Every structure is written in structure tokens, then in C-alpha cells.
CSV table of C-alpha atoms and ligand atoms in Angstrom, one decimal:
chain,number,residue,atom,x,y,z
A,22,UNK,CA,-23.2,295.0,116.9
A,23,UNK,CA,-26.6,294.5,118.4
A,24,UNK,CA,-27.2,292.9,121.8
A,25,UNK,CA,-28.7,289.8,120.0
A,26,UNK,CA,-25.7,289.3,117.8
A,27,UNK,CA,-23.3,289.8,120.7
A,28,UNK,CA,-25.2,287.0,122.6
A,29,UNK,CA,-25.3,284.7,119.6
A,30,UNK,CA,-21.7,285.0,119.1
A,31,UNK,CA,-21.0,284.3,122.8
A,32,UNK,CA,-23.1,281.2,122.6
A,33,UNK,CA,-21.3,280.1,119.5
A,34,UNK,CA,-17.9,280.5,121.2
A,35,UNK,CA,-19.0,278.0,123.8
A,36,UNK,CA,-20.0,275.2,121.3
A,37,UNK,CA,-17.6,272.2,120.3
A,38,UNK,CA,-15.5,273.3,117.4
A,39,UNK,CA,-16.9,271.1,114.7
A,40,UNK,CA,-20.5,272.4,115.4
A,41,UNK,CA,-19.2,276.0,115.7
A,42,UNK,CA,-17.5,275.9,112.2
A,43,UNK,CA,-20.5,274.4,110.7
A,44,UNK,CA,-23.1,276.8,112.4
A,45,UNK,CA,-21.3,280.1,112.1
A,46,UNK,CA,-22.3,280.7,108.5
A,47,UNK,CA,-26.0,280.0,109.4
A,48,UNK,CA,-25.8,282.4,112.4
A,49,UNK,CA,-24.0,285.2,110.5
A,50,UNK,CA,-26.7,285.5,107.6
A,51,UNK,CA,-29.2,287.3,109.8
A,52,UNK,CA,-30.2,284.2,111.6
A,53,UNK,CA,-33.9,284.5,112.6
A,54,UNK,CA,-34.2,281.5,114.7
A,55,UNK,CA,-35.3,278.9,112.2
A,56,UNK,CA,-33.0,275.8,111.3
A,57,UNK,CA,-34.4,273.7,108.4
A,58,UNK,CA,-34.4,269.9,108.5
A,59,UNK,CA,-31.7,269.8,105.9
A,60,UNK,CA,-29.6,272.2,107.9
A,61,UNK,CA,-30.1,270.3,111.0
A,62,UNK,CA,-29.0,267.2,109.3
A,63,UNK,CA,-25.8,268.7,107.9
A,64,UNK,CA,-25.0,270.2,111.3
A,65,UNK,CA,-25.5,266.6,112.7
A,66,UNK,CA,-23.2,265.1,110.1
A,67,UNK,CA,-20.4,267.8,110.6
A,68,UNK,CA,-20.6,267.8,114.5
A,69,UNK,CA,-21.1,264.0,115.0
A,70,UNK,CA,-23.7,264.8,117.5
A,71,UNK,CA,-26.9,262.8,118.2
A,72,UNK,CA,-30.2,264.4,117.4
A,73,UNK,CA,-30.8,265.0,121.2
A,74,UNK,CA,-27.1,266.3,121.7
A,75,UNK,CA,-27.4,268.6,118.9
A,76,UNK,CA,-30.7,270.1,120.1
A,77,UNK,CA,-29.3,270.5,123.6
A,78,UNK,CA,-26.2,272.1,122.2
A,79,UNK,CA,-28.4,274.7,120.3
A,80,UNK,CA,-30.3,275.9,123.4
A,81,UNK,CA,-28.0,278.7,124.3
A,82,UNK,CA,-28.5,280.1,120.9
A,83,UNK,CA,-32.3,280.0,121.4
A,84,UNK,CA,-31.9,281.6,124.8
A,85,UNK,CA,-29.9,284.5,123.1
A,86,UNK,CA,-33.3,285.8,121.8
A,87,UNK,CA,-34.7,286.2,125.4
A,88,UNK,CA,-36.0,289.8,126.4
A,89,UNK,CA,-36.0,289.5,130.2
A,90,UNK,CA,-35.7,293.0,131.8
A,91,UNK,CA,-37.5,291.8,134.9
A,92,UNK,CA,-36.2,288.4,135.7
A,93,UNK,CA,-32.8,288.4,133.9
A,94,UNK,CA,-33.7,284.7,133.5
A,95,UNK,CA,-32.8,283.5,130.0
A,96,UNK,CA,-35.0,280.5,128.9
A,97,UNK,CA,-34.7,279.1,125.4
A,98,UNK,CA,-36.9,276.5,123.8
A,99,UNK,CA,-36.5,274.7,120.4
A,100,UNK,CA,-39.8,273.3,118.8
A,101,UNK,CA,-39.6,270.9,115.9
A,102,UNK,CA,-42.6,271.2,113.5
A,103,UNK,CA,-44.0,268.2,111.7
A,104,UNK,CA,-42.0,269.3,108.6
A,105,UNK,CA,-38.8,268.5,110.6
A,106,UNK,CA,-37.7,272.2,110.8
A,107,UNK,CA,-36.6,273.6,114.1
A,108,UNK,CA,-38.0,276.9,115.5
A,109,UNK,CA,-36.3,278.8,118.3
A,110,UNK,CA,-38.1,280.7,121.1
A,111,UNK,CA,-37.4,282.6,124.2
A,112,UNK,CA,-39.0,284.4,127.0
A,113,UNK,CA,-40.3,287.8,126.8
A,114,UNK,CA,-41.1,290.3,129.5
A,115,UNK,CA,-41.7,294.0,129.4
A,116,UNK,CA,-41.3,296.7,132.0
A,117,UNK,CA,-44.5,298.5,133.3
A,118,UNK,CA,-46.7,295.7,132.2
A,119,UNK,CA,-48.5,293.1,134.4
A,120,UNK,CA,-46.9,289.8,134.6
A,121,UNK,CA,-49.7,288.0,132.9
A,122,UNK,CA,-48.6,289.5,129.6
A,123,UNK,CA,-45.2,287.9,129.6
A,124,UNK,CA,-44.3,285.1,127.1
A,125,UNK,CA,-42.8,282.0,128.1
A,126,UNK,CA,-40.0,280.3,125.9
A,127,UNK,CA,-42.2,277.3,125.0
A,128,UNK,CA,-45.2,279.7,123.9
A,129,UNK,CA,-42.6,281.6,122.0
A,130,UNK,CA,-41.1,278.6,120.0
A,131,UNK,CA,-44.5,277.2,119.4
A,132,UNK,CA,-46.0,280.3,118.1
A,133,UNK,CA,-42.9,280.8,116.0
A,134,UNK,CA,-43.7,277.5,114.3
A,135,UNK,CA,-47.2,278.4,113.9
A,136,UNK,CA,-46.5,281.7,112.2
A,137,UNK,CA,-44.2,279.8,109.9
A,138,UNK,CA,-47.0,277.5,108.9
A,139,UNK,CA,-46.3,274.4,110.9
A,140,UNK,CA,-49.6,272.3,111.9
A,141,UNK,CA,-48.1,270.5,114.6
A,142,UNK,CA,-45.2,270.1,116.9
A,143,UNK,CA,-43.4,266.6,117.4
A,144,UNK,CA,-40.9,267.5,120.1
A,145,UNK,CA,-39.6,270.5,122.2
A,146,UNK,CA,-36.3,271.0,123.8
A,147,UNK,CA,-36.1,273.5,126.7
A,148,UNK,CA,-33.2,274.6,129.1
A,149,UNK,CA,-35.5,274.4,132.2
A,150,UNK,CA,-38.3,272.4,133.2
A,151,UNK,CA,-41.6,273.5,131.6
A,152,UNK,CA,-43.7,275.5,134.1
A,153,UNK,CA,-47.2,274.3,134.8
A,154,UNK,CA,-48.5,277.2,132.6
A,155,UNK,CA,-46.6,275.9,129.6
A,156,UNK,CA,-47.5,272.3,130.2
A,157,UNK,CA,-51.2,273.3,129.9
A,158,UNK,CA,-50.5,275.7,126.9
A,159,UNK,CA,-48.8,272.6,125.1
A,160,UNK,CA,-51.6,270.4,126.0
A,161,UNK,CA,-53.8,272.6,123.5
A,162,UNK,CA,-51.7,271.5,120.5
A,163,UNK,CA,-52.9,269.3,117.7
A,164,UNK,CA,-50.0,266.9,118.7
A,165,UNK,CA,-50.5,267.1,122.5
A,166,UNK,CA,-50.9,263.4,122.9
A,167,UNK,CA,-47.6,262.6,121.0
A,168,UNK,CA,-45.4,265.6,121.9
A,169,UNK,CA,-42.0,264.7,123.5
A,170,UNK,CA,-40.2,267.1,125.9
A,171,UNK,CA,-36.4,267.1,126.2
A,172,UNK,CA,-34.4,268.8,129.1
A,173,UNK,CA,-30.8,268.8,129.6
A,174,UNK,CA,-29.5,265.9,131.5
A,175,UNK,CA,-32.8,264.1,131.6
A,176,UNK,CA,-34.4,261.4,129.6
A,177,UNK,CA,-36.9,262.5,127.1
A,178,UNK,CA,-40.6,262.3,128.3
A,179,UNK,CA,-43.9,262.8,126.7
A,180,UNK,CA,-45.9,266.0,127.6
A,181,UNK,CA,-48.5,263.7,129.1
A,182,UNK,CA,-45.9,262.4,131.5
A,183,UNK,CA,-45.2,265.9,132.6
A,184,UNK,CA,-49.0,266.6,132.8
A,185,UNK,CA,-50.7,263.5,134.2
A,186,UNK,CA,-54.5,263.4,134.4
A,187,UNK,CA,-54.5,266.4,132.1
A,188,UNK,CA,-57.6,268.8,131.3
A,189,UNK,CA,-57.7,269.8,127.6
A,190,UNK,CA,-59.8,270.7,124.7
A,191,UNK,CA,-61.6,267.4,124.5
A,192,UNK,CA,-63.0,268.0,128.1
A,193,UNK,CA,-64.8,271.0,126.6
A,194,UNK,CA,-65.8,269.0,123.4
A,195,UNK,CA,-63.3,270.5,121.1
A,196,UNK,CA,-61.7,268.5,118.4
A,197,UNK,CA,-58.7,269.6,116.5
A,198,UNK,CA,-56.3,271.9,118.6
A,199,UNK,CA,-53.8,274.7,118.3
A,200,UNK,CA,-51.9,274.8,115.1
A,201,UNK,CA,-54.7,273.1,113.1
A,202,UNK,CA,-54.8,274.9,109.7
A,203,UNK,CA,-57.9,277.3,109.9
A,204,UNK,CA,-59.5,279.9,107.7
A,205,UNK,CA,-62.4,281.5,109.2
A,206,UNK,CA,-63.5,283.6,106.3
A,207,UNK,CA,-63.9,287.0,108.1
A,208,UNK,CA,-64.0,289.8,105.6
A,209,UNK,CA,-63.4,293.5,106.1
A,210,UNK,CA,-63.5,296.3,103.6
A,211,UNK,CA,-60.5,298.5,104.3
A,212,UNK,CA,-57.8,300.7,102.6
A,213,UNK,CA,-55.5,300.1,105.6
A,214,UNK,CA,-52.7,297.5,104.6
A,215,UNK,CA,-52.1,296.9,108.5
A,216,UNK,CA,-55.8,296.2,109.1
A,217,UNK,CA,-55.9,293.9,106.1
A,218,UNK,CA,-52.7,292.0,107.6
A,219,UNK,CA,-54.5,291.9,110.9
A,220,UNK,CA,-57.4,290.3,109.3
A,221,UNK,CA,-55.5,287.7,107.6
A,222,UNK,CA,-54.0,286.7,111.1
A,223,UNK,CA,-57.6,286.8,112.7
A,224,UNK,CA,-58.6,284.2,109.9
A,225,UNK,CA,-56.0,281.8,111.3
A,226,UNK,CA,-56.8,282.2,115.1
A,227,UNK,CA,-57.8,279.4,117.4
A,228,UNK,CA,-60.7,280.7,119.6
A,229,UNK,CA,-63.0,277.8,120.1
A,230,UNK,CA,-64.0,278.8,123.7
A,231,UNK,CA,-64.7,282.5,123.4
A,232,UNK,CA,-65.0,282.7,119.8
A,233,UNK,CA,-63.0,285.9,119.8
A,234,UNK,CA,-61.3,285.3,116.3
A,235,UNK,CA,-58.6,288.0,116.4
A,236,UNK,CA,-55.4,289.0,114.9
A,237,UNK,CA,-53.0,291.8,115.0
A,238,UNK,CA,-50.4,293.5,112.8
A,239,UNK,CA,-47.5,295.6,113.9
A,240,UNK,CA,-45.4,298.0,112.0
A,241,UNK,CA,-42.0,298.7,113.3
A,242,UNK,CA,-39.8,301.9,112.9
A,243,UNK,CA,-37.8,299.7,110.3
A,244,UNK,CA,-41.0,299.6,108.2
A,245,UNK,CA,-41.3,295.8,108.6
A,246,UNK,CA,-44.7,294.3,109.5
A,247,UNK,CA,-45.3,291.4,111.8
A,248,UNK,CA,-48.4,289.8,112.7
A,249,UNK,CA,-49.9,287.6,115.3
A,250,UNK,CA,-53.1,285.3,115.7
A,251,UNK,CA,-54.9,284.6,119.0
A,252,UNK,CA,-54.0,281.1,120.6
A,253,UNK,CA,-56.8,280.2,123.1
A,254,UNK,CA,-56.5,277.6,125.7
A,255,UNK,CA,-59.1,275.3,127.3
A,256,UNK,CA,-57.8,276.5,130.7
A,257,UNK,CA,-58.4,280.1,129.7
A,258,UNK,CA,-55.4,281.7,131.4
A,259,UNK,CA,-52.6,280.1,129.4
A,260,UNK,CA,-54.1,281.6,126.4
A,261,UNK,CA,-51.7,283.7,124.2
A,262,UNK,CA,-53.1,286.9,122.9
A,263,UNK,CA,-52.7,288.0,119.3
A,264,UNK,CA,-50.4,290.9,120.4
A,265,UNK,CA,-48.1,288.4,122.1
A,266,UNK,CA,-47.7,286.1,119.0
A,267,UNK,CA,-46.9,289.3,116.8
A,268,UNK,CA,-44.3,290.3,119.4
A,269,UNK,CA,-42.6,286.8,119.1
A,270,UNK,CA,-42.8,287.3,115.3
A,271,UNK,CA,-41.0,290.6,115.6
A,272,UNK,CA,-38.4,289.4,118.2
A,273,UNK,CA,-37.5,286.4,116.3
A,274,UNK,CA,-37.0,288.4,113.3
A,275,UNK,CA,-34.5,290.5,115.1
A,276,UNK,CA,-36.5,293.5,115.7
A,277,UNK,CA,-36.3,295.6,119.0
A,278,UNK,CA,-39.9,295.3,120.3
A,279,UNK,CA,-39.6,298.7,121.8
A,280,UNK,CA,-39.6,300.1,118.2
A,281,UNK,CA,-43.2,299.2,117.5
A,282,UNK,CA,-44.7,302.3,115.6
A,283,UNK,CA,-48.3,301.4,114.7
A,284,UNK,CA,-50.6,298.5,115.4
A,285,UNK,CA,-54.0,297.2,114.0
A,286,UNK,CA,-56.2,294.8,115.9
A,287,UNK,CA,-59.2,293.0,114.2
A,288,UNK,CA,-61.5,290.9,116.3
A,289,UNK,CA,-64.8,289.3,115.7
A,290,UNK,CA,-67.5,291.2,117.8
A,291,UNK,CA,-69.5,288.0,118.2
A,292,UNK,CA,-66.8,286.9,120.7
A,293,UNK,CA,-67.3,286.9,124.4
A,294,UNK,CA,-64.2,288.9,125.2
A,295,UNK,CA,-62.1,291.8,123.7
A,296,UNK,CA,-58.3,292.2,123.5
A,297,UNK,CA,-58.7,296.0,122.9
A,298,UNK,CA,-58.0,297.5,126.3
A,299,UNK,CA,-55.1,295.2,127.2
A,300,UNK,CA,-53.5,295.4,123.8
A,301,UNK,CA,-53.7,299.3,123.9
A,302,UNK,CA,-52.1,299.4,127.4
A,303,UNK,CA,-49.3,296.9,126.7
A,304,UNK,CA,-48.5,298.7,123.5
A,305,UNK,CA,-48.4,302.1,125.2
A,306,UNK,CA,-45.9,300.4,127.6
A,307,UNK,CA,-43.6,299.6,124.8
A,308,UNK,CA,-44.0,302.9,123.0
A,309,UNK,CA,-46.1,305.8,124.5
A,310,UNK,CA,-46.6,307.2,120.9
A,311,UNK,CA,-47.9,304.1,119.3
A,312,UNK,CA,-50.9,304.3,117.0
A,313,UNK,CA,-53.7,301.5,117.1
A,314,UNK,CA,-56.2,301.0,114.4
A,315,UNK,CA,-59.1,298.8,115.5
A,316,UNK,CA,-61.9,296.9,113.8
A,317,UNK,CA,-64.6,294.8,115.4
A,318,UNK,CA,-66.3,292.7,112.7
B,18,ZN,ZN1,-43.5,278.3,131.3
């Protein structure tokens, strides 16, 4: 049994019986951290929990996806997309890589929803208060003005209550926001399936400040391929690089991120920045033998 499955089963064992009975078949079928709107409704009916109570009860299962070799502090988040589906996320850290490359649980849940095609987040449930970095990250969302935040033993509050007098995309003249559906029409002639997948991701990236339209694809030892697109932020530092979004994709798909075998990065050369050097060094910390294809368009 994998460590993740073990943690999921431990979390299940601590749930109220009615919820455990109803949730077990979902968790035992290669659960990848997505609960559909319909599944959530039937879990609610079976457990007799309120919407809020059920989301809070599910948090330990989200935190089970945490990869935290440095802090051993397991944060779980559940983002609900505009479709009503719920997406789990958890913090991710890596040994031998500077802390700026770590991923917070809120970023994980939100980018997970983005990968699955959501265009906005209506609410997010977290087992610890969101740090300043994440409040700023969430203020980039298409739904930043209406996003609600739920913590254990607290009343639900809006993101704007957690981030008064906020700074965001509109202060830099940017309309839209993170998770708005985009297609940038970048093109690349290549035989490489990994570069083609990275290009597809770059075409969905959110980079209104640096114009570094970029995406990445990762191939794991299992043969599965995961991709990630760049999520830029008006305050720059909370930006989530494409590699991190792809690592979320892999982690939530139950892959061990240390089994990344090869990668491809595509970025628009007209951008003011490049992800190449940091992507290469972070990947090499995960696996020193990783290969990286690169295309600057
Ligand atoms: Zn945070």
C-alpha cells in the first residue's frame, strides 16, 4: 500500500460512520482528489452533514496528499469550482530546492481545478488560516471579489475580508484574471509529444505582466504525462511557475513526484523573464537524471 493510500485510510477511519461508509467506495477507486457535485450531494444526503460540515470533514483527506519533507506540516485545501465540483489540494515541498519553489495547499487546490477546466472558484475550505502569500495568490482569480473562505471553527468570510484594501490585477490595468479561459495561439512545429503537450499548456497560461506565456509537460517513470501552465500574479512573487502546476497535476494523480523522468518546457521568447534555469535546477533536485527539452517561441 502506498503512503498516500495509507494516509487516506487513516483519515477515513476517523470520519463519522455514515460518511465513512458512503465515502469509502469513492476513495478506494484510485481517488484523484476530485469529488463531483453529484458525489458531494449524495455524500451530504448519506451523512446528514451540512455543506460546510461536509467540506470540513473532508479536509484530512485533502491533507493526505501533502508532500512535506521539510516542515512535516500537512495542509489541505478544497476548492469548489463554478461547476460545483470540488478539487483537493495539499502543500508540496522538496528537499534541496529553495523555499520559493514550494507550493501551498490553496495554490494546489486552485491549480488542480484549473487543470480540470474550471473557470472560477466559488469557495475554498482550508485546515489552517491562509497565509499572506495565498491571500494574494487568490486575489488574482476571476472570482476574487466573490470568493468565500471557510476554516474550521470559524464563520465563513470573503477573501476580501481576509485581504482588506487589496492590490490586484485591476491596479495594473488587467481585466479578467486567473482561470479565465485563454487560448494564445502559440504554434510550434515539433515531432516531440512532450513539447506538443507543453505547447498546449502554454496556450492556456496566465501571464499578463511579463508576457512569458509558458507551459510544461512531465513524463513520469509510469509513462503517464502531466502538464502545467504558468499562473502569474500581479504582486509577482506569489506567481506559480508552470513546473509547480504540473507537479500538482502529477501529485493529485497519485504519482510520486521523484519519479519524473523527462520534461519539456515551452515559453514565448517575447516575455520579459524565463523559467528555464530554475525549472532545470528544481527538476534535477527531484531526479538528477531527468532530461529537459526546451523551446523558446
Ligand atoms: Zn499559503
